C-alpha cells in the first residue's frame, strides 16, 4: 500500500498530469456520449426520419467541429481569452434578446433559434461568455490591490443579472442555475465575504421561488419531484420512467443497445435523461465510471487553479469546474430523483451541438492553462511535436519537426 501511494504521489507531482487528465476525461466522456446518443436516439430517430443514425450523425458532426475548436483553444494565449469574453458576452445578450422575438418554444421553454437545418441555443455560449468576462474583470481589479465588495459586484452582478433575466424570460430555470453557479464560483475565488454570499443566496432562492410559483408546469415538477409516483402517468411520468431505467440496469446493465425505456417510454432519453439510459444499459458500474470521470475533470480544473500563479486563470478554471461539474451534478441528480428536473443536458454526453461546442472550447482553454503549470512547457518541449504537428509536417504544411519525430 505504501508503495502504491508513493507511486500515486509521484504521478501527481509530474508537470503534465493535469494536461493528460483533461484530455483523457474529455475523450472518454465524448466517446461514451456519442455511443449513448446512438443507442438512446436510434428508435425515435427511426420512427421520425426513417434512419436510426440521424441524431447520431448530427452529434458526430458537432463533435467533428468541436474537436478542432478544442485543439485551437488549447494553442491560444491567455490574452486572447481575456479579450474574447467581452464580444462573446455582448453577442450572447443580443442572441438572448433575439430568442424572445424569433425563438421557438418547446416544452414550456423558449430557448432555440432555428436557422435552416441548424438549431442554436444562445444560453449555452452565454455560460462561456460570463466566465471569461467575469474572470477578466475581477483579475484586473485583483492586480490593483485588495478588492472591496462593491468592486466585486459592479459590473459583474448587473451583467450576470441581464443574462439571467433574459434566460428566465425564455423560461429556462436550469440554465439560470448554471449561470448563478459560475457567478458564485468567481466571487468565491476572489474572496467575497460570507455575508455577501448569504445575501446573494437569499435573493437567488427568493427569485427561484417566484419563478416556480408563477409557472404551473414548474409547480407540477416540484410536486413530481417530491412524489413522482403520485402522478406516474402525468407530471411524474419522466421521473418515474427514469427511475425504472436506472433500477433495471442492476450492477452491470442490460447490455449496450439493449435499453427497453428508449422504445418510446422515456421522454428525451438522448438528451436530458441520457444518464438513465446509460444506467439501464451499463448498470451501476457504468454510472460510477461517468461520475468518476467528471470528478477527475473537476480535480484537474481545481489543480490548474491552485498550481498556476495567475488570477485570470485561477478564476476561469474554478468557474469552469462550477459550470461543467455543477451542471453534470444537477443533471444526474435529477435523473436519480434527488433534485428537481431542470432540463439541462449532461456535458459532453447528452445530444445537442449548442451545448457540446462551448464545452469543448472551454476544455481546450483549460488545456491551454494547464500548459502554464510549473514545468509543463519544458515537459511538452522535451516530449517532441504532437501528432497534429507531425501530420502537418508530413503534408508539407508545417515547419520541420525536431526531436523524436525526425529520427
GROMACS .gro file of C-alpha atoms in nm:
model
  407
    1UNK     CA    1   0.000   0.000   0.000
    2UNK     CA    2   0.282   0.242   0.083
    3UNK     CA    3   0.449   0.169  -0.250
    4UNK     CA    4   0.123   0.230  -0.435
    5UNK     CA    5   0.060   0.556  -0.252
    6UNK     CA    6   0.416   0.662  -0.326
    7UNK     CA    7   0.372   0.585  -0.696
    8UNK     CA    8   0.046   0.781  -0.700
    9UNK     CA    9   0.210   1.078  -0.529
   10UNK     CA   10   0.495   1.066  -0.780
   11UNK     CA   11   0.246   1.059  -1.067
   12UNK     CA   12   0.053   1.356  -0.931
   13UNK     CA   13   0.372   1.559  -0.898
   14UNK     CA   14   0.454   1.527  -1.267
   15UNK     CA   15   0.404   1.856  -1.456
   16UNK     CA   16   0.183   1.710  -1.732
   17UNK     CA   17  -0.054   1.512  -1.506
   18UNK     CA   18  -0.327   1.775  -1.530
   19UNK     CA   19  -0.285   1.810  -1.905
   20UNK     CA   20  -0.330   1.439  -1.968
   21UNK     CA   21  -0.614   1.411  -1.716
   22UNK     CA   22  -0.815   1.674  -1.907
   23UNK     CA   23  -0.751   1.502  -2.240
   24UNK     CA   24  -0.833   1.156  -2.104
   25UNK     CA   25  -1.155   1.255  -1.925
   26UNK     CA   26  -1.279   1.469  -2.215
   27UNK     CA   27  -1.207   1.199  -2.473
   28UNK     CA   28  -1.370   0.920  -2.271
   29UNK     CA   29  -1.682   1.124  -2.191
   30UNK     CA   30  -1.717   1.238  -2.553
   31UNK     CA   31  -1.674   0.883  -2.689
   32UNK     CA   32  -1.919   0.748  -2.434
   33UNK     CA   33  -2.162   1.028  -2.520
   34UNK     CA   34  -2.154   0.950  -2.893
   35UNK     CA   35  -2.209   0.583  -2.820
   36UNK     CA   36  -2.503   0.653  -2.588
   37UNK     CA   37  -2.661   0.908  -2.824
   38UNK     CA   38  -2.662   0.642  -3.096
   39UNK     CA   39  -2.821   0.389  -2.864
   40UNK     CA   40  -3.071   0.620  -2.692
   41UNK     CA   41  -3.191   0.802  -3.005
   42UNK     CA   42  -3.200   0.516  -3.257
   43UNK     CA   43  -3.564   0.410  -3.209
   44UNK     CA   44  -3.713   0.760  -3.208
   45UNK     CA   45  -3.490   0.867  -3.498
   46UNK     CA   46  -3.604   0.564  -3.698
   47UNK     CA   47  -3.967   0.650  -3.632
   48UNK     CA   48  -3.930   1.018  -3.721
   49UNK     CA   49  -3.675   1.015  -4.002
   50UNK     CA   50  -3.656   0.658  -4.126
   51UNK     CA   51  -3.293   0.619  -4.019
   52UNK     CA   52  -3.166   0.520  -3.672
   53UNK     CA   53  -2.845   0.720  -3.729
   54UNK     CA   54  -2.993   1.069  -3.788
   55UNK     CA   55  -2.925   1.224  -3.448
   56UNK     CA   56  -2.602   1.030  -3.404
   57UNK     CA   57  -2.472   1.176  -3.732
   58UNK     CA   58  -2.568   1.528  -3.620
   59UNK     CA   59  -2.391   1.478  -3.288
   60UNK     CA   60  -2.087   1.335  -3.464
   61UNK     CA   61  -2.073   1.641  -3.690
   62UNK     CA   62  -2.087   1.866  -3.385
   63UNK     CA   63  -1.802   1.668  -3.231
   64UNK     CA   64  -1.607   1.688  -3.560
   65UNK     CA   65  -1.638   2.068  -3.544
   66UNK     CA   66  -1.581   2.090  -3.170
   67UNK     CA   67  -1.258   1.889  -3.153
   68UNK     CA   68  -1.063   2.126  -3.385
   69UNK     CA   69  -1.208   2.417  -3.184
   70UNK     CA   70  -1.083   2.249  -2.867
   71UNK     CA   71  -0.738   2.197  -3.021
   72UNK     CA   72  -0.726   2.560  -3.141
   73UNK     CA   73  -0.824   2.690  -2.797
   74UNK     CA   74  -0.551   2.476  -2.640
   75UNK     CA   75  -0.295   2.663  -2.853
   76UNK     CA   76  -0.422   3.018  -2.794
   77UNK     CA   77  -0.257   3.256  -2.546
   78UNK     CA   78  -0.422   3.382  -2.230
   79UNK     CA   79  -0.450   3.732  -2.379
   80UNK     CA   80  -0.693   3.604  -2.639
   81UNK     CA   81  -0.929   3.462  -2.375
   82UNK     CA   82  -0.914   3.786  -2.178
   83UNK     CA   83  -1.021   3.975  -2.489
   84UNK     CA   84  -1.278   3.719  -2.613
   85UNK     CA   85  -1.503   3.746  -2.308
   86UNK     CA   86  -1.629   4.094  -2.398
   87UNK     CA   87  -1.755   4.033  -2.755
   88UNK     CA   88  -1.887   3.690  -2.653
   89UNK     CA   89  -2.079   3.844  -2.365
   90UNK     CA   90  -2.226   4.111  -2.594
   91UNK     CA   91  -2.321   3.860  -2.864
   92UNK     CA   92  -2.482   3.635  -2.603
   93UNK     CA   93  -2.704   3.918  -2.477
   94UNK     CA   94  -2.805   4.011  -2.833
   95UNK     CA   95  -2.883   3.647  -2.917
   96UNK     CA   96  -3.085   3.601  -2.597
   97UNK     CA   97  -3.291   3.908  -2.684
   98UNK     CA   98  -3.348   3.765  -3.033
   99UNK     CA   99  -3.474   3.439  -2.880
  100UNK     CA  100  -3.758   3.630  -2.714
  101UNK     CA  101  -3.881   3.754  -3.052
  102UNK     CA  102  -3.791   3.490  -3.309
  103UNK     CA  103  -3.712   3.189  -3.089
  104UNK     CA  104  -3.911   2.867  -3.081
  105UNK     CA  105  -4.085   2.745  -2.768
  106UNK     CA  106  -4.078   2.378  -2.674
  107UNK     CA  107  -4.175   2.200  -2.353
  108UNK     CA  108  -4.253   2.528  -2.175
  109UNK     CA  109  -3.916   2.693  -2.252
  110UNK     CA  110  -3.824   2.936  -2.529
  111UNK     CA  111  -3.455   2.861  -2.587
  112UNK     CA  112  -3.390   2.786  -2.956
  113UNK     CA  113  -3.338   2.979  -3.277
  114UNK     CA  114  -3.380   2.779  -3.598
  115UNK     CA  115  -3.151   2.882  -3.884
  116UNK     CA  116  -3.248   2.643  -4.163
  117UNK     CA  117  -3.116   2.300  -4.065
  118UNK     CA  118  -2.922   2.447  -3.771
  119UNK     CA  119  -3.058   2.489  -3.419
  120UNK     CA  120  -2.886   2.745  -3.194
  121UNK     CA  121  -2.936   2.777  -2.818
  122UNK     CA  122  -2.778   3.112  -2.720
  123UNK     CA  123  -2.785   3.039  -2.348
  124UNK     CA  124  -2.506   2.780  -2.391
  125UNK     CA  125  -2.230   3.014  -2.520
  126UNK     CA  126  -2.354   3.268  -2.264
  127UNK     CA  127  -2.201   3.047  -1.992
  128UNK     CA  128  -1.861   3.071  -2.159
  129UNK     CA  129  -1.902   3.446  -2.213
  130UNK     CA  130  -1.992   3.512  -1.848
  131UNK     CA  131  -1.698   3.304  -1.726
  132UNK     CA  132  -1.439   3.483  -1.942
  133UNK     CA  133  -1.580   3.832  -1.895
  134UNK     CA  134  -1.623   3.797  -1.518
  135UNK     CA  135  -1.278   3.644  -1.471
  136UNK     CA  136  -1.110   3.928  -1.661
  137UNK     CA  137  -1.299   4.195  -1.466
  138UNK     CA  138  -1.207   4.054  -1.127
  139UNK     CA  139  -0.848   3.965  -1.219
  140UNK     CA  140  -0.777   4.321  -1.335
  141UNK     CA  141  -0.902   4.460  -1.006
  142UNK     CA  142  -0.713   4.197  -0.807
  143UNK     CA  143  -0.386   4.326  -0.956
  144UNK     CA  144  -0.465   4.673  -0.824
  145UNK     CA  145  -0.474   4.553  -0.464
  146UNK     CA  146  -0.749   4.446  -0.227
  147UNK     CA  147  -1.094   4.428  -0.385
  148UNK     CA  148  -1.382   4.586  -0.194
  149UNK     CA  149  -1.713   4.401  -0.208
  150UNK     CA  150  -1.872   4.677  -0.421
  151UNK     CA  151  -1.599   4.629  -0.680
  152UNK     CA  152  -1.675   4.257  -0.682
  153UNK     CA  153  -2.039   4.312  -0.769
  154UNK     CA  154  -2.026   4.603  -1.015
  155UNK     CA  155  -2.049   4.549  -1.308
  156UNK     CA  156  -2.029   4.168  -1.259
  157UNK     CA  157  -2.364   4.135  -1.083
  158UNK     CA  158  -2.559   4.356  -1.329
  159UNK     CA  159  -2.405   4.165  -1.622
  160UNK     CA  160  -2.497   3.831  -1.469
  161UNK     CA  161  -2.845   3.962  -1.389
  162UNK     CA  162  -2.901   4.069  -1.752
  163UNK     CA  163  -2.809   3.722  -1.876
  164UNK     CA  164  -3.017   3.553  -1.608
  165UNK     CA  165  -3.322   3.769  -1.673
  166UNK     CA  166  -3.301   3.707  -2.049
  167UNK     CA  167  -3.275   3.331  -1.986
  168UNK     CA  168  -3.560   3.343  -1.733
  169UNK     CA  169  -3.780   3.523  -1.985
  170UNK     CA  170  -3.722   3.217  -2.201
  171UNK     CA  171  -3.843   3.004  -1.907
  172UNK     CA  172  -3.515   2.818  -1.868
  173UNK     CA  173  -3.460   2.779  -1.495
  174UNK     CA  174  -3.187   2.515  -1.536
  175UNK     CA  175  -2.950   2.738  -1.736
  176UNK     CA  176  -3.020   3.025  -1.496
  177UNK     CA  177  -2.899   2.799  -1.215
  178UNK     CA  178  -2.576   2.721  -1.403
  179UNK     CA  179  -2.510   3.093  -1.466
  180UNK     CA  180  -2.562   3.152  -1.096
  181UNK     CA  181  -2.308   2.878  -1.010
  182UNK     CA  182  -2.049   3.043  -1.238
  183UNK     CA  183  -2.115   3.379  -1.072
  184UNK     CA  184  -2.076   3.234  -0.721
  185UNK     CA  185  -1.756   3.049  -0.817
  186UNK     CA  186  -1.599   3.374  -0.938
  187UNK     CA  187  -1.691   3.551  -0.613
  188UNK     CA  188  -1.565   3.261  -0.403
  189UNK     CA  189  -1.222   3.251  -0.566
  190UNK     CA  190  -1.176   3.625  -0.544
  191UNK     CA  191  -1.251   3.613  -0.170
  192UNK     CA  192  -1.601   3.751  -0.125
  193UNK     CA  193  -1.715   3.770   0.242
  194UNK     CA  194  -1.954   3.505   0.373
  195UNK     CA  195  -2.222   3.765   0.449
  196UNK     CA  196  -2.225   3.867   0.085
  197UNK     CA  197  -2.279   3.505  -0.017
  198UNK     CA  198  -2.567   3.479   0.230
  199UNK     CA  199  -2.738   3.786   0.084
  200UNK     CA  200  -2.693   3.673  -0.275
  201UNK     CA  201  -2.817   3.321  -0.197
  202UNK     CA  202  -3.123   3.462  -0.024
  203UNK     CA  203  -3.207   3.675  -0.328
  204UNK     CA  204  -3.150   3.378  -0.559
  205UNK     CA  205  -3.377   3.150  -0.355
  206UNK     CA  206  -3.647   3.416  -0.349
  207UNK     CA  207  -3.623   3.464  -0.728
  208UNK     CA  208  -3.635   3.086  -0.783
  209UNK     CA  209  -3.944   3.053  -0.562
  210UNK     CA  210  -4.119   3.331  -0.755
  211UNK     CA  211  -4.030   3.167  -1.088
  212UNK     CA  212  -4.164   2.833  -0.966
  213UNK     CA  213  -4.480   2.986  -0.825
  214UNK     CA  214  -4.580   3.181  -1.136
  215UNK     CA  215  -4.540   2.887  -1.376
  216UNK     CA  216  -4.789   2.598  -1.331
  217UNK     CA  217  -4.562   2.345  -1.505
  218UNK     CA  218  -4.280   2.422  -1.259
  219UNK     CA  219  -4.516   2.372  -0.965
  220UNK     CA  220  -4.609   2.038  -1.120
  221UNK     CA  221  -4.238   1.948  -1.149
  222UNK     CA  222  -4.182   2.024  -0.780
  223UNK     CA  223  -4.478   1.804  -0.691
  224UNK     CA  224  -4.342   1.532  -0.917
  225UNK     CA  225  -4.002   1.565  -0.751
  226UNK     CA  226  -4.148   1.523  -0.403
  227UNK     CA  227  -4.361   1.222  -0.501
  228UNK     CA  228  -4.333   1.121  -0.869
  229UNK     CA  229  -4.534   0.802  -0.820
  230UNK     CA  230  -4.838   1.002  -0.706
  231UNK     CA  231  -4.889   1.110  -1.069
  232UNK     CA  232  -4.689   0.848  -1.256
  233UNK     CA  233  -4.885   0.899  -1.579
  234UNK     CA  234  -4.876   1.279  -1.563
  235UNK     CA  235  -4.627   1.524  -1.414
  236UNK     CA  236  -4.417   1.245  -1.263
  237UNK     CA  237  -4.401   1.034  -1.580
  238UNK     CA  238  -4.047   1.123  -1.689
  239UNK     CA  239  -3.906   1.090  -1.337
  240UNK     CA  240  -4.074   0.752  -1.290
  241UNK     CA  241  -3.954   0.615  -1.623
  242UNK     CA  242  -3.603   0.738  -1.546
  243UNK     CA  243  -3.605   0.557  -1.213
  244UNK     CA  244  -3.733   0.241  -1.381
  245UNK     CA  245  -3.446   0.263  -1.630
  246UNK     CA  246  -3.187   0.309  -1.356
  247UNK     CA  247  -3.332   0.029  -1.147
  248UNK     CA  248  -3.344  -0.211  -1.443
  249UNK     CA  249  -2.970  -0.183  -1.506
  250UNK     CA  250  -2.855  -0.362  -1.193
  251UNK     CA  251  -2.480  -0.391  -1.138
  252UNK     CA  252  -2.362  -0.429  -1.497
  253UNK     CA  253  -2.662  -0.327  -1.711
  254UNK     CA  254  -2.873  -0.495  -1.974
  255UNK     CA  255  -2.601  -0.452  -2.236
  256UNK     CA  256  -2.516  -0.175  -2.480
  257UNK     CA  257  -2.812  -0.110  -2.710
  258UNK     CA  258  -3.048  -0.326  -2.501
  259UNK     CA  259  -3.244  -0.048  -2.328
  260UNK     CA  260  -3.617  -0.103  -2.302
  261UNK     CA  261  -3.701   0.252  -2.197
  262UNK     CA  262  -3.576   0.402  -2.525
  263UNK     CA  263  -3.868   0.231  -2.702
  264UNK     CA  264  -4.082   0.545  -2.661
  265UNK     CA  265  -4.114   0.504  -2.285
  266UNK     CA  266  -3.862   0.759  -2.153
  267UNK     CA  267  -3.901   1.113  -2.297
  268UNK     CA  268  -3.577   1.282  -2.408
  269UNK     CA  269  -3.364   0.978  -2.338
  270UNK     CA  270  -3.096   1.108  -2.577
  271UNK     CA  271  -3.062   1.448  -2.408
  272UNK     CA  272  -3.184   1.539  -2.059
  273UNK     CA  273  -3.222   1.176  -1.941
  274UNK     CA  274  -2.934   1.007  -2.123
  275UNK     CA  275  -2.786   0.920  -1.783
  276UNK     CA  276  -3.090   0.698  -1.721
  277UNK     CA  277  -3.037   0.508  -2.048
  278UNK     CA  278  -2.668   0.478  -1.962
  279UNK     CA  279  -2.757   0.332  -1.622
  280UNK     CA  280  -3.000   0.087  -1.780
  281UNK     CA  281  -2.754  -0.039  -2.043
  282UNK     CA  282  -2.424  -0.019  -1.849
  283UNK     CA  283  -2.554  -0.059  -1.494
  284UNK     CA  284  -2.418   0.082  -1.172
  285UNK     CA  285  -2.059   0.031  -1.290
  286UNK     CA  286  -2.124   0.248  -1.597
  287UNK     CA  287  -2.281   0.529  -1.397
  288UNK     CA  288  -1.998   0.521  -1.141
  289UNK     CA  289  -1.748   0.546  -1.427
  290UNK     CA  290  -1.922   0.863  -1.552
  291UNK     CA  291  -1.927   1.011  -1.201
  292UNK     CA  292  -1.556   0.930  -1.162
  293UNK     CA  293  -1.469   1.093  -1.496
  294UNK     CA  294  -1.650   1.415  -1.403
  295UNK     CA  295  -1.481   1.402  -1.061
  296UNK     CA  296  -1.138   1.370  -1.223
  297UNK     CA  297  -1.220   1.652  -1.464
  298UNK     CA  298  -1.319   1.872  -1.170
  299UNK     CA  299  -1.000   1.776  -0.987
  300UNK     CA  300  -0.793   1.869  -1.294
  301UNK     CA  301  -0.962   2.209  -1.318
  302UNK     CA  302  -0.905   2.286  -0.950
  303UNK     CA  303  -0.546   2.163  -0.982
  304UNK     CA  304  -0.488   2.421  -1.256
  305UNK     CA  305  -0.646   2.691  -1.037
  306UNK     CA  306  -0.414   2.605  -0.748
  307UNK     CA  307  -0.088   2.550  -0.937
  308UNK     CA  308  -0.092   2.842  -1.184
  309UNK     CA  309   0.002   3.179  -1.040
  310UNK     CA  310  -0.231   3.393  -1.249
  311UNK     CA  311  -0.554   3.547  -1.117
  312UNK     CA  312  -0.739   3.523  -1.450
  313UNK     CA  313  -0.651   3.155  -1.498
  314UNK     CA  314  -0.743   3.077  -1.139
  315UNK     CA  315  -1.083   3.240  -1.174
  316UNK     CA  316  -1.155   3.080  -1.513
  317UNK     CA  317  -1.054   2.731  -1.404
  318UNK     CA  318  -1.267   2.743  -1.089
  319UNK     CA  319  -1.567   2.886  -1.275
  320UNK     CA  320  -1.529   2.617  -1.542
  321UNK     CA  321  -1.541   2.345  -1.276
  322UNK     CA  322  -1.856   2.503  -1.130
  323UNK     CA  323  -2.011   2.512  -1.478
  324UNK     CA  324  -1.928   2.166  -1.614
  325UNK     CA  325  -1.919   1.959  -1.296
  326UNK     CA  326  -2.205   2.155  -1.140
  327UNK     CA  327  -2.422   2.107  -1.448
  328UNK     CA  328  -2.339   1.736  -1.455
  329UNK     CA  329  -2.433   1.707  -1.087
  330UNK     CA  330  -2.769   1.877  -1.143
  331UNK     CA  331  -2.844   1.656  -1.445
  332UNK     CA  332  -2.751   1.330  -1.272
  333UNK     CA  333  -2.929   1.437  -0.954
  334UNK     CA  334  -3.250   1.498  -1.149
  335UNK     CA  335  -3.231   1.152  -1.309
  336UNK     CA  336  -3.171   0.989  -0.971
  337UNK     CA  337  -3.461   1.180  -0.816
  338UNK     CA  338  -3.259   1.372  -0.557
  339UNK     CA  339  -3.301   1.706  -0.740
  340UNK     CA  340  -3.594   1.854  -0.938
  341UNK     CA  341  -3.589   1.808  -1.315
  342UNK     CA  342  -3.446   2.123  -1.476
  343UNK     CA  343  -3.399   2.014  -1.837
  344UNK     CA  344  -3.025   2.082  -1.867
  345UNK     CA  345  -2.802   1.836  -2.059
  346UNK     CA  346  -2.520   1.619  -1.927
  347UNK     CA  347  -2.199   1.788  -2.057
  348UNK     CA  348  -2.016   1.600  -2.335
  349UNK     CA  349  -2.264   1.311  -2.314
  350UNK     CA  350  -2.612   1.443  -2.397
  351UNK     CA  351  -2.729   1.513  -2.751
  352UNK     CA  352  -2.701   1.877  -2.861
  353UNK     CA  353  -2.439   2.068  -3.054
  354UNK     CA  354  -2.521   2.401  -2.886
  355UNK     CA  355  -2.406   2.253  -2.556
  356UNK     CA  356  -2.118   2.043  -2.691
  357UNK     CA  357  -1.931   2.317  -2.881
  358UNK     CA  358  -1.892   2.569  -2.593
  359UNK     CA  359  -1.799   2.285  -2.357
  360UNK     CA  360  -1.522   2.161  -2.586
  361UNK     CA  361  -1.398   2.518  -2.634
  362UNK     CA  362  -1.384   2.563  -2.256
  363UNK     CA  363  -1.192   2.236  -2.214
  364UNK     CA  364  -0.947   2.344  -2.484
  365UNK     CA  365  -0.893   2.663  -2.291
  366UNK     CA  366  -0.832   2.460  -1.976
  367UNK     CA  367  -0.566   2.264  -2.167
  368UNK     CA  368  -0.401   2.593  -2.259
  369UNK     CA  369  -0.399   2.691  -1.892
  370UNK     CA  370  -0.260   2.350  -1.788
  371UNK     CA  371   0.045   2.418  -2.005
  372UNK     CA  372   0.128   2.703  -1.770
  373UNK     CA  373   0.171   2.480  -1.467
  374UNK     CA  374   0.529   2.470  -1.330
  375UNK     CA  375   0.746   2.260  -1.560
  376UNK     CA  376   0.466   2.182  -1.809
  377UNK     CA  377   0.612   2.376  -2.101
  378UNK     CA  378   0.953   2.217  -2.057
  379UNK     CA  379   0.797   1.870  -2.037
  380UNK     CA  380   0.595   1.930  -2.354
  381UNK     CA  381   0.904   2.058  -2.536
  382UNK     CA  382   1.104   1.752  -2.428
  383UNK     CA  383   0.824   1.525  -2.547
  384UNK     CA  384   0.864   1.650  -2.905
  385UNK     CA  385   0.597   1.759  -3.153
  386UNK     CA  386   0.249   1.615  -3.116
  387UNK     CA  387   0.062   1.408  -3.375
  388UNK     CA  388  -0.111   1.713  -3.525
  389UNK     CA  389   0.222   1.892  -3.580
  390UNK     CA  390   0.375   1.578  -3.729
  391UNK     CA  391   0.079   1.534  -3.963
  392UNK     CA  392   0.114   1.894  -4.085
  393UNK     CA  393   0.485   1.837  -4.138
  394UNK     CA  394   0.420   1.521  -4.340
  395UNK     CA  395   0.177   1.716  -4.557
  396UNK     CA  396   0.432   1.993  -4.609
  397UNK     CA  397   0.211   2.244  -4.423
  398UNK     CA  398   0.420   2.291  -4.111
  399UNK     CA  399   0.776   2.359  -4.014
  400UNK     CA  400   1.038   2.092  -3.975
  401UNK     CA  401   0.980   1.873  -3.675
  402UNK     CA  402   1.253   1.820  -3.421
  403UNK     CA  403   1.342   1.557  -3.170
  404UNK     CA  404   1.184   1.215  -3.187
  405UNK     CA  405   0.970   1.290  -3.495
  406UNK     CA  406   1.280   1.333  -3.713
  407UNK     CA  407   1.454   1.018  -3.601
   0.00000   0.00000   0.00000
